[in-house]
CSV table of C-alpha atoms and ligand atoms in Angstrom, one decimal:
chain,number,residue,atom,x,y,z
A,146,UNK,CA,6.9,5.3,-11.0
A,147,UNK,CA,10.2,3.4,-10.5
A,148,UNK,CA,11.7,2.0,-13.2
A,149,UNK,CA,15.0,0.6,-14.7
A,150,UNK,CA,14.0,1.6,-18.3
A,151,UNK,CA,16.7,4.7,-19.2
A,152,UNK,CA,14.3,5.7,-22.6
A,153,UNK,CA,11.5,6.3,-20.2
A,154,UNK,CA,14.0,9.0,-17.8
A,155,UNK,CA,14.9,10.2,-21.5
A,156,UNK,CA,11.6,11.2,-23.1
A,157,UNK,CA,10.6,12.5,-19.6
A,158,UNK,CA,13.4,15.0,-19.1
A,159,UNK,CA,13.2,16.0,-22.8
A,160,UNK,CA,9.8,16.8,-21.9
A,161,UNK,CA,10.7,19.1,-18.9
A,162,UNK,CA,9.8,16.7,-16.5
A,163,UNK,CA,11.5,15.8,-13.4
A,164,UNK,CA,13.3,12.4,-12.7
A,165,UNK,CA,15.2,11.2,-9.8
A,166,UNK,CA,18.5,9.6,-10.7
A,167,UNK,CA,20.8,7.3,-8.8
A,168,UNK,CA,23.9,8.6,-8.5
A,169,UNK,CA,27.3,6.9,-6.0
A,170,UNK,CA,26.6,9.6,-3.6
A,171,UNK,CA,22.7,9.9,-3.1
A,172,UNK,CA,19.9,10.1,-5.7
A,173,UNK,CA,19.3,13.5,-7.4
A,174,UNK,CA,16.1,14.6,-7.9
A,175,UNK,CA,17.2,16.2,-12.0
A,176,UNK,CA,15.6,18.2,-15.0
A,177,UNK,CA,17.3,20.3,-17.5
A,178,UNK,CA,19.5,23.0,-16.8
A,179,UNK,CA,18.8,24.2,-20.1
A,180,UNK,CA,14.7,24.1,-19.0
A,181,UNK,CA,13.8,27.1,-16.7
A,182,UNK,CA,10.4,25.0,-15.8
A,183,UNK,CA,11.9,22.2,-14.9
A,184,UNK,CA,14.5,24.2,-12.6
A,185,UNK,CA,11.7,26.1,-10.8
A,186,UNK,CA,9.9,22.8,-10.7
A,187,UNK,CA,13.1,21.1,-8.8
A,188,UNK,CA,12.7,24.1,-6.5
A,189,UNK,CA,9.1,23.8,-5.8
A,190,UNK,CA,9.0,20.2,-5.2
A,191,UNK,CA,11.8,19.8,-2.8
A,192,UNK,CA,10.4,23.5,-0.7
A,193,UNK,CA,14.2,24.5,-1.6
A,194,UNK,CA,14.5,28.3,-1.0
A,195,UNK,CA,15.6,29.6,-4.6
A,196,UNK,CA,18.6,31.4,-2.8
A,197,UNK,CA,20.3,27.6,-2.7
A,198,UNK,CA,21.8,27.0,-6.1
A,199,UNK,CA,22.3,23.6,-7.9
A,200,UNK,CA,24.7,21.2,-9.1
A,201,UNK,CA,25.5,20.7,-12.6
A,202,UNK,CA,25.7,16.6,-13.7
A,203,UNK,CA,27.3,15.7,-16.7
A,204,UNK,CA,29.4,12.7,-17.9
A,205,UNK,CA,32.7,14.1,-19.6
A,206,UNK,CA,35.5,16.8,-18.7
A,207,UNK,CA,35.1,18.2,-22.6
A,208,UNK,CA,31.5,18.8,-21.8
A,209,UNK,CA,32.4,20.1,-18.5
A,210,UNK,CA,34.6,23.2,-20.6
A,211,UNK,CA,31.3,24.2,-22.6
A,212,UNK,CA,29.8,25.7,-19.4
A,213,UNK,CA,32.7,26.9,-17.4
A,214,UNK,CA,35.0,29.7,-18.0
A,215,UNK,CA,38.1,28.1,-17.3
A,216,UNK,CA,39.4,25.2,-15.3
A,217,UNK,CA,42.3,26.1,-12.6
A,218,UNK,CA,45.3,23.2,-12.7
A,219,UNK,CA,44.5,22.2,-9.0
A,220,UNK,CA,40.7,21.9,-10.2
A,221,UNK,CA,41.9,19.5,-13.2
A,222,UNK,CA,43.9,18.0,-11.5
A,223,UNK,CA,41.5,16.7,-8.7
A,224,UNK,CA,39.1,16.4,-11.7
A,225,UNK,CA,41.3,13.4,-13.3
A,226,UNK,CA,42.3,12.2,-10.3
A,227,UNK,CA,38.2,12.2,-8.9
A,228,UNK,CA,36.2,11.9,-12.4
A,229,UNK,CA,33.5,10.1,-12.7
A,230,UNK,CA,32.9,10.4,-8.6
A,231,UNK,CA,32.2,12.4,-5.8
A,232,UNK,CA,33.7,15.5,-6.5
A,233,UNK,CA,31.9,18.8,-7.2
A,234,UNK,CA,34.1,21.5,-8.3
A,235,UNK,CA,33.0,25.1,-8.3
A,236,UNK,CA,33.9,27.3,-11.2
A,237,UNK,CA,33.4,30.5,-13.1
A,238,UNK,CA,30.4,29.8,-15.1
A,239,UNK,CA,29.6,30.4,-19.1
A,240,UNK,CA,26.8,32.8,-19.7
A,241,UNK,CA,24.9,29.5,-20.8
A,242,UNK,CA,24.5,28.6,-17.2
A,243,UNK,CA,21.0,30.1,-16.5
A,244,UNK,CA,21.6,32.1,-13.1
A,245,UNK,CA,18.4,30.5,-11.5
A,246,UNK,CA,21.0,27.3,-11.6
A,247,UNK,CA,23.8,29.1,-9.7
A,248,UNK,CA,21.4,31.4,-7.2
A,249,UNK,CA,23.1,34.9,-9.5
A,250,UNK,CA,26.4,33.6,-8.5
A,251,UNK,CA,29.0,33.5,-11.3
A,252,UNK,CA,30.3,30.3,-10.0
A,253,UNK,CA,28.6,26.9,-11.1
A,254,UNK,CA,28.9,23.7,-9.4
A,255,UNK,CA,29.8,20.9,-12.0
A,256,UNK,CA,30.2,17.2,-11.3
A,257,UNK,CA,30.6,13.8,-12.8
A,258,UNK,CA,28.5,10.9,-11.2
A,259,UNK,CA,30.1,7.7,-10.7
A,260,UNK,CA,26.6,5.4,-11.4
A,261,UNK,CA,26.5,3.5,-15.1
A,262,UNK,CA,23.1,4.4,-14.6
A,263,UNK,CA,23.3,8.0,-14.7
A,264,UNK,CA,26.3,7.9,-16.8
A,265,UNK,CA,24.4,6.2,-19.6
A,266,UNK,CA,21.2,8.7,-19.4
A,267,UNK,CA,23.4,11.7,-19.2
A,268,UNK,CA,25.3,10.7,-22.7
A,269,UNK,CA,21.5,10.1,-24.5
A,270,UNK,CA,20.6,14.0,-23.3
A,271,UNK,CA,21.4,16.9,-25.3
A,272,UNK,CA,21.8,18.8,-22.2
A,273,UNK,CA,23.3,18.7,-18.8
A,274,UNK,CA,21.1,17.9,-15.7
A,275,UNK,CA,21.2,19.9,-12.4
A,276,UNK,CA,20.3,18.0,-9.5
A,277,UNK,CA,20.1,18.5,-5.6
A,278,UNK,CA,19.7,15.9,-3.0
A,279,UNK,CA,16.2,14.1,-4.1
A,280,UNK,CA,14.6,15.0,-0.4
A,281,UNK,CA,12.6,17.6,0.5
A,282,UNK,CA,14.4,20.3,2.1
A,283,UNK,CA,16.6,19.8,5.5
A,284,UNK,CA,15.3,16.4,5.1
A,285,UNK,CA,17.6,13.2,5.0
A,286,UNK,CA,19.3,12.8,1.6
A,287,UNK,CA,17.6,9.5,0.0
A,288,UNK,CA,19.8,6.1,-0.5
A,289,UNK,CA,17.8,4.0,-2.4
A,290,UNK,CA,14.8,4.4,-4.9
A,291,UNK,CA,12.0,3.4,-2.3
A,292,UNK,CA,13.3,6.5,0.1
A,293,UNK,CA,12.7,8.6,-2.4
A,294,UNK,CA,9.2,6.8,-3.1
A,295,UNK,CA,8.5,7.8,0.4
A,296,UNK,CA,9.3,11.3,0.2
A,297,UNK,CA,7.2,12.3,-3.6
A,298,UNK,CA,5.2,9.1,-4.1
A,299,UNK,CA,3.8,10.0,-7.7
A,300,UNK,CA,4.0,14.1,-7.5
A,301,UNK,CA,7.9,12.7,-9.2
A,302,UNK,CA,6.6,11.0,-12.7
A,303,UNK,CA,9.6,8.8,-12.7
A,304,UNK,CA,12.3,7.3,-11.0
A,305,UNK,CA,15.5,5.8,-12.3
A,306,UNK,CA,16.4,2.7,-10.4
A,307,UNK,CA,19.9,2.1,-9.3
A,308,UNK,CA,20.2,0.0,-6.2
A,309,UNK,CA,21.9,1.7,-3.1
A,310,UNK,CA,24.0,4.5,-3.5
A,311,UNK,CA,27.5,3.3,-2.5
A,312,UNK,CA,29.2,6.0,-1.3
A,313,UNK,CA,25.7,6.8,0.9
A,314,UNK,CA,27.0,10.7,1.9
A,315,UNK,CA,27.2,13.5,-1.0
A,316,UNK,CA,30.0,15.2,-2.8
A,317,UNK,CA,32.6,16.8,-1.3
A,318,UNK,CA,32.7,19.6,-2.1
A,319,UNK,CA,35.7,22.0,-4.1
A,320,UNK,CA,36.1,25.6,-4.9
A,321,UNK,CA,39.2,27.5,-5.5
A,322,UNK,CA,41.1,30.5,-4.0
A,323,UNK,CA,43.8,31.4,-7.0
A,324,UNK,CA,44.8,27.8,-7.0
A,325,UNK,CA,44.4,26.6,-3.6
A,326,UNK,CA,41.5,24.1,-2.7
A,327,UNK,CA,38.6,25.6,-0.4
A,328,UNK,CA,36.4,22.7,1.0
A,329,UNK,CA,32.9,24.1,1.0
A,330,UNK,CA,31.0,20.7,1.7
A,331,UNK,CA,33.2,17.5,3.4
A,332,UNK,CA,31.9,14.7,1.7
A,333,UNK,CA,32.5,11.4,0.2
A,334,UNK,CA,36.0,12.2,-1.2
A,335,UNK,CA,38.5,13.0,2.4
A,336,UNK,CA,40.2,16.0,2.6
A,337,UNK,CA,43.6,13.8,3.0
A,338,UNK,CA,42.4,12.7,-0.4
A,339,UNK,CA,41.7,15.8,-1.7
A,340,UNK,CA,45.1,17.6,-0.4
A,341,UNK,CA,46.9,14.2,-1.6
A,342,UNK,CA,46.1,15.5,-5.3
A,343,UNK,CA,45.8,19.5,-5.1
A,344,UNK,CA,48.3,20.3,-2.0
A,345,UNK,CA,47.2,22.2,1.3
A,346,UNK,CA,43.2,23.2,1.5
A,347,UNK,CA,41.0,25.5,3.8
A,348,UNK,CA,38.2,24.4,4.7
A,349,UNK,CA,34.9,26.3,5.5
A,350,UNK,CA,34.0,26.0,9.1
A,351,UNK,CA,30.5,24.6,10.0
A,352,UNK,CA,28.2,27.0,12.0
A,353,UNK,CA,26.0,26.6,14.6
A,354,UNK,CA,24.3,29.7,13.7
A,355,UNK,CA,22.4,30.7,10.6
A,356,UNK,CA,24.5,30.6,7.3
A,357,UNK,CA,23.8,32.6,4.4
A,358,UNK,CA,26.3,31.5,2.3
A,359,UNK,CA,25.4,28.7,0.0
A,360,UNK,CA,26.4,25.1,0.5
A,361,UNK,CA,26.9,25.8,4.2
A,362,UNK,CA,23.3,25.7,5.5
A,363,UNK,CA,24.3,24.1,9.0
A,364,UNK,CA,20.5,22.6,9.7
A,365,UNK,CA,20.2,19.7,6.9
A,366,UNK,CA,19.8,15.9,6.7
A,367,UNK,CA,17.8,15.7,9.6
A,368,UNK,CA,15.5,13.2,10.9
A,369,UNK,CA,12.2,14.3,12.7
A,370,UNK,CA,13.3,12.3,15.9
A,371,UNK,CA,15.7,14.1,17.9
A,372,UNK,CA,19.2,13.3,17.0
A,373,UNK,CA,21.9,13.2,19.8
A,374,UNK,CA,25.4,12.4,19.6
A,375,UNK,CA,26.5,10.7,22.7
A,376,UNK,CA,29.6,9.9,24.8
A,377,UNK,CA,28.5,6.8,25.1
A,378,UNK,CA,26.0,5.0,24.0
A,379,UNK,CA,25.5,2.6,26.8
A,380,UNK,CA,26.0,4.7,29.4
A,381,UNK,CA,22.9,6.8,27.6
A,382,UNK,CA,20.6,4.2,27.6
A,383,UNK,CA,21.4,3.3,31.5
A,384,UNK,CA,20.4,6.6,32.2
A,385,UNK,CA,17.5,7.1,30.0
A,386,UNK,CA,15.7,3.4,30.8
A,387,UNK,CA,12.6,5.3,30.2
A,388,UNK,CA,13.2,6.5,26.9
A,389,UNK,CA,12.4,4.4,23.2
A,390,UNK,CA,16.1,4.4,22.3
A,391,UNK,CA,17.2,3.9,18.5
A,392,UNK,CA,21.0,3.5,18.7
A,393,UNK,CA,23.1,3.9,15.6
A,394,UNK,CA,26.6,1.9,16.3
A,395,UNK,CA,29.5,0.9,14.7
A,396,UNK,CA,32.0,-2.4,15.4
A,397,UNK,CA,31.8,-4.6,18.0
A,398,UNK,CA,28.9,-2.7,20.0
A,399,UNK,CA,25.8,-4.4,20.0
A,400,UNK,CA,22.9,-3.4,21.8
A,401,UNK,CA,20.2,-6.0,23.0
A,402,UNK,CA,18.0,-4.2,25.7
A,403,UNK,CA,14.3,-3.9,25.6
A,404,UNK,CA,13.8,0.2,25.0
A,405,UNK,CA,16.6,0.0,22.2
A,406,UNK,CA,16.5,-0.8,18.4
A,407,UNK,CA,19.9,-0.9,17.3
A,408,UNK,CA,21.2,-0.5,13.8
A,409,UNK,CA,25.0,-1.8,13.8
A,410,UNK,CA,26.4,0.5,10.6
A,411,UNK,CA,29.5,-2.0,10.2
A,412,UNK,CA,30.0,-4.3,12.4
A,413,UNK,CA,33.9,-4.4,10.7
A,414,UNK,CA,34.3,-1.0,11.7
A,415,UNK,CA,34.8,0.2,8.1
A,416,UNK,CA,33.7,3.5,7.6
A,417,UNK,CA,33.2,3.5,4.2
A,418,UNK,CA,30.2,0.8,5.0
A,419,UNK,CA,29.0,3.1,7.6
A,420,UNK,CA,29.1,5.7,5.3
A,421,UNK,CA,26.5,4.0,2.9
A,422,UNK,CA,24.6,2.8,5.6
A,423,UNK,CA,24.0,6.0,7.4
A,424,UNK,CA,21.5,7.5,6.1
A,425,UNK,CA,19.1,5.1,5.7
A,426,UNK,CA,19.8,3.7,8.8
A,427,UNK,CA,18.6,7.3,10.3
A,428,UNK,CA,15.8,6.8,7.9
A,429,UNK,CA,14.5,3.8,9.0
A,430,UNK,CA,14.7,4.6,12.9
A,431,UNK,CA,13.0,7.8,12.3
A,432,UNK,CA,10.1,5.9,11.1
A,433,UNK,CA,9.8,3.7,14.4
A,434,UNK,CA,8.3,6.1,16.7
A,435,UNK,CA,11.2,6.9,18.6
A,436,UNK,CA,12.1,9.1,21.4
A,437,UNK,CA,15.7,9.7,20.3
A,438,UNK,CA,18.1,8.7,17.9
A,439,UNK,CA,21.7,8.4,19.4
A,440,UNK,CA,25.1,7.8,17.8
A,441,UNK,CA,28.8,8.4,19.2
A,442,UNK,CA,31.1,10.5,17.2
A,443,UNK,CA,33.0,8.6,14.3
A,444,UNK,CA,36.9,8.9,14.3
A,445,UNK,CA,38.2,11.8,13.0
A,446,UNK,CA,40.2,10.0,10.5
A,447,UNK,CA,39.6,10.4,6.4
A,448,UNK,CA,36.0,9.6,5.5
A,449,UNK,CA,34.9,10.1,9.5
A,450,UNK,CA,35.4,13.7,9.3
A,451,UNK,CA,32.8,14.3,6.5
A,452,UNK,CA,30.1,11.6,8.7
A,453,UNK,CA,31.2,13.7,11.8
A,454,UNK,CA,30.1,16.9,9.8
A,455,UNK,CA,26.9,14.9,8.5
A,456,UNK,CA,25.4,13.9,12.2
A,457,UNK,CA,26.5,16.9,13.7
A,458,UNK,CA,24.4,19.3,11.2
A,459,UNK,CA,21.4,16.4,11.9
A,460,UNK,CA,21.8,17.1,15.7
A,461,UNK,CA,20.9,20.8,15.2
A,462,UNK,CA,17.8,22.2,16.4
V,607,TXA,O1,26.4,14.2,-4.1
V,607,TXA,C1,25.9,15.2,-4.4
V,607,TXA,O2,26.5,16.3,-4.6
V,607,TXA,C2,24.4,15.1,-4.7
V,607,TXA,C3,24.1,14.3,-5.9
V,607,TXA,C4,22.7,14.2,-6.3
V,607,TXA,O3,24.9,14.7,-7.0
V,607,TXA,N1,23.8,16.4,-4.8
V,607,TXA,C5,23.6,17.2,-3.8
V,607,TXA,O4,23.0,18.4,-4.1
V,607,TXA,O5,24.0,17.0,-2.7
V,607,TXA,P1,22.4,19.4,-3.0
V,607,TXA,O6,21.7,20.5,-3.8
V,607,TXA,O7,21.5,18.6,-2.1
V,607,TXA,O8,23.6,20.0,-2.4
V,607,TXA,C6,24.4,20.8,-3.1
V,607,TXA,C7,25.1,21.9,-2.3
V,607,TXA,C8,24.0,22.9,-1.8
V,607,TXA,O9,24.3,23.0,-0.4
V,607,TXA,C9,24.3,24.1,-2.6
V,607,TXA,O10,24.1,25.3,-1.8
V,607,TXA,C10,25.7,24.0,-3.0
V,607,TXA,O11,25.9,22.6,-3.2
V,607,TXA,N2,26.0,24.7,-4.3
V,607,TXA,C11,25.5,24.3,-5.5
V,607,TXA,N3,25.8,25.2,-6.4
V,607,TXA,C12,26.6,26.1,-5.7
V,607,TXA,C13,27.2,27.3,-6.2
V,607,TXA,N4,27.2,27.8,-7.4
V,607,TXA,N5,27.9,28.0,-5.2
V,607,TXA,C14,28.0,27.6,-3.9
V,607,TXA,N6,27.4,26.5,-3.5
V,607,TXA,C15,26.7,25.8,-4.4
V,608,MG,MG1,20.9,18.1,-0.3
């Protein structure tokens, strides 16, 4: 069920049930981190190998210090500066934390969603949520409420609507080594934006091969068509005339040939549009029938780094 009535989310999740929220980023598919059933049921109904730990939503920084250890000054820092948004810090978790949360690690992921939504649920709760991506696993994270329709139909009792997610690409990502910023996940916050507040950062590399380490699993928000980046688009479709192209572009490039459906992700160029167009756009295209979905690489400028990251990990196979 989809609905815009927040007492309905309520009395489910008091209940142990699962809801999917809308959040700035993507929608979170939630249940009390305070509920062991309802964690195990996140985990079961997304396939998610219990190894992959979850993050913590909540709506203030004084709830934020019941369930973490301590907070280092870079970490508050990017905190006020980020809070409520797309920022997911990673610190030493409280024995409260149940360790099916944090996969047995003693860190806990903790953010603040940016959605009035969300927001308002979160304060009627008398516990945190934890949510992943509402898609099944190494699927594409949902944007809207009818994605994630698609993906559960009514094995999710409820789901909160919230219009599009604005941002349209997840967190980004924080941890800390002594007080300098480690980037675990790029994401909706840049790194320039991130080293603006907190000073110099590492950031984990993505691999092409397996990952064990948590957050870093390279093969994720994939579409079942295969996903190429492209030198160029046009020159891919001249030489593939026998292919069903779906073409993902951005600015000025418009493509109007017979074996092409083209999504234009901003047609200004503005990656912050392309960012909350991406992933539905993917969506959609994957349900045409398609040969191939194509896409040249964004700028590597601010926000264009994390969608880089994003259709690179799609193009893995
Ligand atoms: O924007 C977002 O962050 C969305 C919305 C719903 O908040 N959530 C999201 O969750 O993207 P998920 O589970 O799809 O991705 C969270 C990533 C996972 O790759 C997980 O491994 C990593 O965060 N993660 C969570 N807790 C962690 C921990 N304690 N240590 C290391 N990585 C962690
Ligand atoms: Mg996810």
């Amino acid at each position: 069920m989809i609905t815009s009535n927040i007492s309905i989310a309520v009395n489910a999740l008091n209940q142990g049930e699962l809801v999917a929220i809308p959040t700035e980023t993507v929608y979170g598919l939630a249940g009390s981190a305070f509920n062991e059933q309802a964690i195990q049921k996140i985990f079961h109904l997304k396939n998610r190998p219990t190894c992959n730990p979850l993050i913590l939503h909540t709506h203030c920084i004084s709830e934020v210090s019941k369930f973490v250890k301590e907070i280092p000054p870079n970490a508050m820092k990017l905190a006020e500066a980020f809070w409520p948004g797309p920022l997911t810090l990673l610190l030493p978790k409280k024995s409260i934390i149940p360790q099916s949360v944090t996969s047995g690690s003693h860190l806990v992921a903790v953010r603040i969603p940016n959605h009035s939504v969300t927001l308002s649920l979160l304060k009627q709760l008398e516990f945190p949520l934890v949510a992943p991506s509402a898609n099944p696993y190494t699927r594409i994270s949902p944007t809207n409420s009818k994605m994630v329709y698609d993906y559960f139909g009514d094995a999710l009792p409820c789901i909160l609507e919230g219009d599009i997610c604005s941002k349209g690409i997840e967190s980004t990502i924080v941890g800390f080594h002594e007080n300098t910023p480690i980037i675990y996940r790029q994401g909706a916050i840049s790194i320039d934006a991130i080293e603006f507040i907190a000073g110099k950062s590492k950031v984990q590399a993505t691999k092409k091969e397996k990952v064990t380490t948590p957050g870093m699993s390279p093969m994720h928000y994939a579409p079942k068509t295969k996903f190429c980046i492209v030198d160029s688009i046009l020159d891919f479709i001249y030489e593939n005339r026998d292919l069903k192209i779906g073409a993902l572009t951005i600015g000025k490039l418009e493509v109007n040939l017979p074996n092409t459906t083209n999504i234009n992700l901003s047609i200004a160029a503005d990656l912050e549009e392309a960012s909350t167009n991406l992933y539905k756009s993917m969506y959609d295209l994957d349900g045409m029938g398609l040969d191939c979905i194509i896409i040249e690489q964004f700028p590597e400028i601010g926000i264009g780094k994390s969608l880089n990251d994003r259709i690179l990990r799609a193009s893995f196979r």
